[in-house]
Amino acid sequence: MSYRIIADSCCDKTARMADWDNITFVPLTLEIGDYVIKDDESFNQEDYIRRTLEYNDVAKTACPSPSDWAEAIECGEDDIYIITITDKLSGTYNSALQGVELYKEDHPESNKNIYVFNSLATSGIESLAAEKIKELADGGESFDSIVKTVDDFIVNHCALYFCLESLDVLKKNGRLFALAATILKKLRLKMIFERNKQGNISHAGQDIVMNRSLSKMAGIIAQNVEGIDLSDKRLIIAHVCCEERANFLKEKIAEKVKFGDVEIVKCSGLNSTYASNGGIIVSYTR
């Protein structure tokens, strides 16, 4: 059966995806005051971050509409795998579900198999899920088998940690308790957060110096994969205008554990918005 992967733009594009001809990205919308753009292939991270730093308020985002998803599903492939950011941080997952229903209403004769994966995360976990789907589909796995395997893969075989230079955007957009964010800012702590299996974020560590926080993150990751053969495991480091910092973290992780493959990518527009200038997001398989 032919298949297509449809992901929201929170899925950071990896080098492996460069030559895929059966993946569609449905963009979110980014807003900096009156400056409104789509989070698509034209996104320029450096220009966008410059604008956010010059803006006196906070950047906002809007999820794709159900009709955006329905339009993406109108393709020639039989099996449709949709991947979205966690429903705990965005309405994108619910919008995708509505888009599926809208497509079915408009095409009652359609025999497409369609499934929406809640990545329970963002960034690299969406990328890893997309790569897993492609691996299984290209290997001839059935639609139902792929759905079951990738749902388990997302929950039990992927992890995500992030460390931010600033918590302002998360605070102002309600992703953190305002009081907690204010206290952390005063203390100037560089917090390490992790994605839990429910798709929420929780505290994993901190330091007052970013590089020390990243070193601690490397140690946490090493503990998390202790005893696991990593020769075929993959790690993705996504960054917001801080490639040097991403390489520093890559080296710190390599000092402790050896993943089979490590890739550094730029964050998408949505992830750049919330991770902010200097932010780092690490996703990996285990």
CSV table of C-alpha atoms in Angstrom, one decimal:
chain,number,residue,atom,x,y,z
A,1,MET,CA,0.0,0.0,0.0
A,2,SER,CA,1.2,3.5,-0.8
A,3,TYR,CA,1.6,5.8,2.3
A,4,ARG,CA,2.1,9.4,3.2
A,5,ILE,CA,3.4,10.9,6.4
A,6,ILE,CA,1.8,14.2,7.4
A,7,ALA,CA,3.4,16.1,10.3
A,8,ASP,CA,2.8,19.5,11.8
A,9,SER,CA,5.7,22.0,11.6
A,10,CYS,CA,6.8,21.2,15.1
A,11,CYS,CA,8.5,18.2,13.5
A,12,ASP,CA,12.1,19.4,13.1
A,13,LYS,CA,13.3,18.4,9.6
A,14,THR,CA,16.3,16.0,9.7
A,15,ALA,CA,18.8,15.2,7.0
A,16,ARG,CA,17.1,11.9,6.4
A,17,MET,CA,14.0,13.6,5.4
A,18,ALA,CA,15.7,15.7,2.7
A,19,ASP,CA,14.8,13.4,-0.2
A,20,TRP,CA,11.5,12.0,1.0
A,21,ASP,CA,8.8,12.6,-1.5
A,22,ASN,CA,5.9,11.3,0.6
A,23,ILE,CA,6.0,13.6,3.6
A,24,THR,CA,3.9,16.7,4.0
A,25,PHE,CA,4.3,19.4,6.6
A,26,VAL,CA,1.3,21.3,7.8
A,27,PRO,CA,2.5,24.7,9.2
A,28,LEU,CA,1.5,26.5,12.3
A,29,THR,CA,1.3,30.3,12.2
A,30,LEU,CA,3.8,32.5,14.0
A,31,GLU,CA,2.9,36.0,15.2
A,32,ILE,CA,5.1,38.8,16.4
A,33,GLY,CA,2.7,41.6,16.7
A,34,ASP,CA,1.6,42.5,13.2
A,35,TYR,CA,4.3,40.3,11.7
A,36,VAL,CA,2.6,37.0,10.8
A,37,ILE,CA,4.2,34.1,8.9
A,38,LYS,CA,3.7,30.5,8.3
A,39,ASP,CA,6.1,28.0,9.9
A,40,ASP,CA,7.1,26.5,6.6
A,41,GLU,CA,10.2,26.0,4.4
A,42,SER,CA,10.7,29.7,4.2
A,43,PHE,CA,11.2,30.1,7.9
A,44,ASN,CA,14.4,32.0,8.7
A,45,GLN,CA,15.4,31.3,12.3
A,46,GLU,CA,18.0,34.0,12.7
A,47,ASP,CA,15.6,36.7,11.3
A,48,TYR,CA,12.7,35.5,13.4
A,49,ILE,CA,14.7,35.4,16.6
A,50,ARG,CA,16.0,38.9,15.9
A,51,ARG,CA,12.4,40.1,15.6
A,52,THR,CA,11.4,38.4,18.9
A,53,LEU,CA,14.3,40.0,20.7
A,54,GLU,CA,13.3,43.5,19.4
A,55,TYR,CA,9.6,43.0,20.2
A,56,ASN,CA,8.4,44.3,23.5
A,57,ASP,CA,5.7,41.7,24.0
A,58,VAL,CA,5.8,37.9,23.4
A,59,ALA,CA,5.5,36.0,20.2
A,60,LYS,CA,2.4,33.8,19.7
A,61,THR,CA,1.5,30.8,17.7
A,62,ALA,CA,-1.7,29.4,16.1
A,63,CYS,CA,-2.3,25.8,15.2
A,64,PRO,CA,-3.4,24.7,11.7
A,65,SER,CA,-7.2,24.6,11.0
A,66,PRO,CA,-9.1,21.3,10.5
A,67,SER,CA,-9.4,22.3,6.8
A,68,ASP,CA,-5.6,22.5,6.6
A,69,TRP,CA,-5.3,18.9,7.7
A,70,ALA,CA,-8.2,17.8,5.4
A,71,GLU,CA,-6.5,19.4,2.5
A,72,ALA,CA,-3.2,17.6,3.3
A,73,ILE,CA,-5.1,14.2,3.4
A,74,GLU,CA,-6.3,14.8,-0.1
A,75,CYS,CA,-3.4,13.0,-1.7
A,76,GLY,CA,-2.9,9.9,-3.8
A,77,GLU,CA,-1.7,7.6,-1.1
A,78,ASP,CA,-3.8,4.9,0.7
A,79,ASP,CA,-2.3,5.0,4.2
A,80,ILE,CA,-2.0,8.3,6.0
A,81,TYR,CA,0.1,8.7,9.1
A,82,ILE,CA,-0.4,12.1,10.9
A,83,ILE,CA,2.0,13.3,13.6
A,84,THR,CA,1.3,16.2,15.9
A,85,ILE,CA,2.8,18.1,18.9
A,86,THR,CA,1.5,16.9,22.3
A,87,ASP,CA,-2.1,17.8,23.0
A,88,LYS,CA,-0.9,19.1,26.4
A,89,LEU,CA,0.8,22.1,24.8
A,90,SER,CA,-1.3,22.8,21.7
A,91,GLY,CA,-4.7,22.4,20.1
A,92,THR,CA,-3.0,20.9,17.0
A,93,TYR,CA,-3.7,17.3,17.8
A,94,ASN,CA,-7.5,18.0,18.2
A,95,SER,CA,-7.4,20.1,15.0
A,96,ALA,CA,-5.9,17.1,13.2
A,97,LEU,CA,-8.6,14.8,14.5
A,98,GLN,CA,-11.3,17.3,13.3
A,99,GLY,CA,-9.5,17.5,10.0
A,100,VAL,CA,-9.8,13.7,9.5
A,101,GLU,CA,-13.5,13.8,10.2
A,102,LEU,CA,-13.9,16.8,7.8
A,103,TYR,CA,-12.1,14.8,5.1
A,104,LYS,CA,-14.3,11.7,5.7
A,105,GLU,CA,-17.4,13.9,5.5
A,106,ASP,CA,-16.3,15.3,2.2
A,107,HIS,CA,-15.1,12.0,0.8
A,108,PRO,CA,-17.5,9.3,2.1
A,109,GLU,CA,-16.3,6.9,-0.7
A,110,SER,CA,-12.7,7.1,0.5
A,111,ASN,CA,-11.0,3.9,1.6
A,112,LYS,CA,-7.9,5.6,3.1
A,113,ASN,CA,-6.5,4.3,6.3
A,114,ILE,CA,-5.8,7.4,8.5
A,115,TYR,CA,-4.3,7.6,12.0
A,116,VAL,CA,-3.3,10.6,14.1
A,117,PHE,CA,-0.3,10.1,16.4
A,118,ASN,CA,-0.1,12.3,19.5
A,119,SER,CA,3.7,12.6,19.8
A,120,LEU,CA,3.3,13.5,23.5
A,121,ALA,CA,6.2,15.9,22.7
A,122,THR,CA,7.5,18.1,19.9
A,123,SER,CA,10.7,18.6,18.0
A,124,GLY,CA,12.9,15.5,17.6
A,125,ILE,CA,10.4,13.0,18.9
A,126,GLU,CA,8.1,13.9,16.0
A,127,SER,CA,11.1,13.5,13.7
A,128,LEU,CA,12.0,10.1,15.2
A,129,ALA,CA,8.4,9.0,14.9
A,130,ALA,CA,8.3,9.9,11.3
A,131,GLU,CA,11.5,8.1,10.6
A,132,LYS,CA,10.1,5.0,12.4
A,133,ILE,CA,7.0,5.1,10.3
A,134,LYS,CA,9.0,5.2,7.1
A,135,GLU,CA,11.3,2.4,8.3
A,136,LEU,CA,8.3,0.1,9.0
A,137,ALA,CA,6.2,1.1,6.0
A,138,ASP,CA,9.2,0.6,3.6
A,139,GLY,CA,9.7,-2.8,5.3
A,140,GLY,CA,6.2,-3.9,4.3
A,141,GLU,CA,4.5,-3.7,7.7
A,142,SER,CA,0.7,-3.4,7.7
A,143,PHE,CA,-1.1,-0.2,8.6
A,144,ASP,CA,-2.4,-1.6,11.9
A,145,SER,CA,0.9,-3.0,12.9
A,146,ILE,CA,2.7,0.3,12.2
A,147,VAL,CA,0.1,2.2,14.3
A,148,LYS,CA,0.6,-0.1,17.3
A,149,THR,CA,4.3,-0.2,17.0
A,150,VAL,CA,4.8,3.6,16.7
A,151,ASP,CA,2.4,4.4,19.5
A,152,ASP,CA,4.5,2.2,21.8
A,153,PHE,CA,7.7,3.7,20.3
A,154,ILE,CA,6.6,7.2,21.2
A,155,VAL,CA,5.6,6.4,24.8
A,156,ASN,CA,8.2,3.8,25.8
A,157,HIS,CA,11.2,4.1,23.4
A,158,CYS,CA,11.7,7.9,23.0
A,159,ALA,CA,12.8,10.6,25.4
A,160,LEU,CA,13.1,14.4,25.3
A,161,TYR,CA,14.9,16.9,27.4
A,162,PHE,CA,15.3,20.6,27.0
A,163,CYS,CA,17.2,23.5,28.5
A,164,LEU,CA,16.3,27.1,27.9
A,165,GLU,CA,18.2,30.4,28.2
A,166,SER,CA,14.9,32.1,29.1
A,167,LEU,CA,11.5,31.0,30.4
A,168,ASP,CA,9.7,34.2,29.4
A,169,VAL,CA,7.8,32.8,26.4
A,170,LEU,CA,6.6,29.7,28.3
A,171,LYS,CA,5.6,31.9,31.2
A,172,LYS,CA,3.6,34.5,29.2
A,173,ASN,CA,1.9,31.8,27.1
A,174,GLY,CA,0.8,29.9,30.2
A,175,ARG,CA,3.1,26.9,29.8
A,176,LEU,CA,4.6,27.5,33.2
A,177,PHE,CA,3.0,28.7,36.4
A,178,ALA,CA,3.8,32.5,36.3
A,179,LEU,CA,5.0,32.6,39.9
A,180,ALA,CA,7.4,29.7,39.4
A,181,ALA,CA,8.8,31.3,36.3
A,182,THR,CA,9.3,34.6,38.0
A,183,ILE,CA,11.1,33.0,40.9
A,184,LEU,CA,13.3,31.0,38.5
A,185,LYS,CA,14.1,34.1,36.5
A,186,LYS,CA,15.2,35.9,39.7
A,187,LEU,CA,17.4,33.0,40.6
A,188,ARG,CA,18.8,33.0,37.1
A,189,LEU,CA,18.6,29.2,37.0
A,190,LYS,CA,19.0,27.3,33.7
A,191,MET,CA,16.4,24.6,34.1
A,192,ILE,CA,16.5,21.2,32.6
A,193,PHE,CA,13.0,19.8,31.8
A,194,GLU,CA,11.9,16.4,30.5
A,195,ARG,CA,8.9,15.1,28.6
A,196,ASN,CA,7.0,12.5,30.6
A,197,LYS,CA,4.9,9.7,29.2
A,198,GLN,CA,1.7,11.7,29.5
A,199,GLY,CA,3.0,14.5,27.3
A,200,ASN,CA,3.6,17.0,30.0
A,201,ILE,CA,6.9,18.6,31.1
A,202,SER,CA,8.6,18.1,34.4
A,203,HIS,CA,11.7,19.4,36.2
A,204,ALA,CA,14.8,17.2,35.8
A,205,GLY,CA,17.7,19.5,37.0
A,206,GLN,CA,19.2,23.0,36.9
A,207,ASP,CA,22.3,25.1,37.3
A,208,ILE,CA,23.0,28.8,37.2
A,209,VAL,CA,25.4,28.4,34.2
A,210,MET,CA,24.1,27.1,30.9
A,211,ASN,CA,27.0,24.9,30.0
A,212,ARG,CA,26.9,23.3,33.5
A,213,SER,CA,23.2,22.6,33.0
A,214,LEU,CA,24.0,21.0,29.6
A,215,SER,CA,26.7,18.9,31.3
A,216,LYS,CA,24.1,17.8,33.8
A,217,MET,CA,21.7,17.0,31.1
A,218,ALA,CA,24.3,14.8,29.4
A,219,GLY,CA,24.7,13.0,32.7
A,220,ILE,CA,20.9,12.6,33.1
A,221,ILE,CA,20.7,11.2,29.6
A,222,ALA,CA,23.5,8.7,30.3
A,223,GLN,CA,21.7,7.5,33.4
A,224,ASN,CA,18.5,7.2,31.4
A,225,VAL,CA,20.1,4.9,28.8
A,226,GLU,CA,22.3,2.9,31.2
A,227,GLY,CA,22.5,-0.8,30.2
A,228,ILE,CA,21.0,-0.2,26.7
A,229,ASP,CA,22.8,-1.0,23.5
A,230,LEU,CA,22.9,2.3,21.7
A,231,SER,CA,24.6,1.2,18.6
A,232,ASP,CA,21.4,1.5,16.6
A,233,LYS,CA,19.9,4.4,18.6
A,234,ARG,CA,19.5,7.9,17.3
A,235,LEU,CA,19.9,11.3,19.1
A,236,ILE,CA,18.8,14.6,17.7
A,237,ILE,CA,19.9,17.9,19.2
A,238,ALA,CA,17.7,20.9,18.0
A,239,HIS,CA,18.9,24.4,18.8
A,240,VAL,CA,17.8,28.0,18.5
A,241,CYS,CA,20.6,30.1,17.1
A,242,CYS,CA,23.2,28.3,19.2
A,243,GLU,CA,25.0,25.7,17.1
A,244,GLU,CA,28.2,26.0,19.2
A,245,ARG,CA,26.2,25.2,22.3
A,246,ALA,CA,24.6,22.2,20.5
A,247,ASN,CA,28.0,20.9,19.6
A,248,PHE,CA,29.2,21.4,23.2
A,249,LEU,CA,26.3,19.2,24.4
A,250,LYS,CA,27.0,16.6,21.7
A,251,GLU,CA,30.6,16.3,22.9
A,252,LYS,CA,29.4,16.0,26.6
A,253,ILE,CA,27.0,13.2,25.7
A,254,ALA,CA,29.6,11.4,23.6
A,255,GLU,CA,32.0,11.5,26.6
A,256,LYS,CA,29.5,9.4,28.6
A,257,VAL,CA,27.5,7.3,26.0
A,258,LYS,CA,27.8,6.4,22.4
A,259,PHE,CA,24.7,6.7,20.3
A,260,GLY,CA,24.7,5.0,16.9
A,261,ASP,CA,23.8,8.3,15.2
A,262,VAL,CA,23.7,11.9,16.4
A,263,GLU,CA,22.4,14.8,14.3
A,264,ILE,CA,22.2,18.6,15.1
A,265,VAL,CA,19.3,20.5,13.5
A,266,LYS,CA,17.8,24.0,13.7
A,267,CYS,CA,14.5,24.2,15.6
A,268,SER,CA,11.4,24.8,13.5
A,269,GLY,CA,9.5,28.1,14.0
A,270,LEU,CA,7.2,26.8,16.6
A,271,ASN,CA,10.0,25.2,18.6
A,272,SER,CA,12.1,28.3,18.2
A,273,THR,CA,9.3,30.4,19.6
A,274,TYR,CA,9.0,28.5,22.9
A,275,ALA,CA,12.6,27.4,23.3
A,276,SER,CA,13.6,31.0,22.6
A,277,ASN,CA,17.1,32.3,21.7
A,278,GLY,CA,19.8,29.9,23.0
A,279,GLY,CA,17.4,27.0,23.7
A,280,ILE,CA,18.4,23.4,23.3
A,281,ILE,CA,16.0,20.4,22.8
A,282,VAL,CA,17.4,16.8,22.8
A,283,SER,CA,15.4,13.8,21.6
A,284,TYR,CA,16.6,10.3,21.4
A,285,THR,CA,15.6,6.6,21.0
A,286,ARG,CA,16.3,4.1,23.7
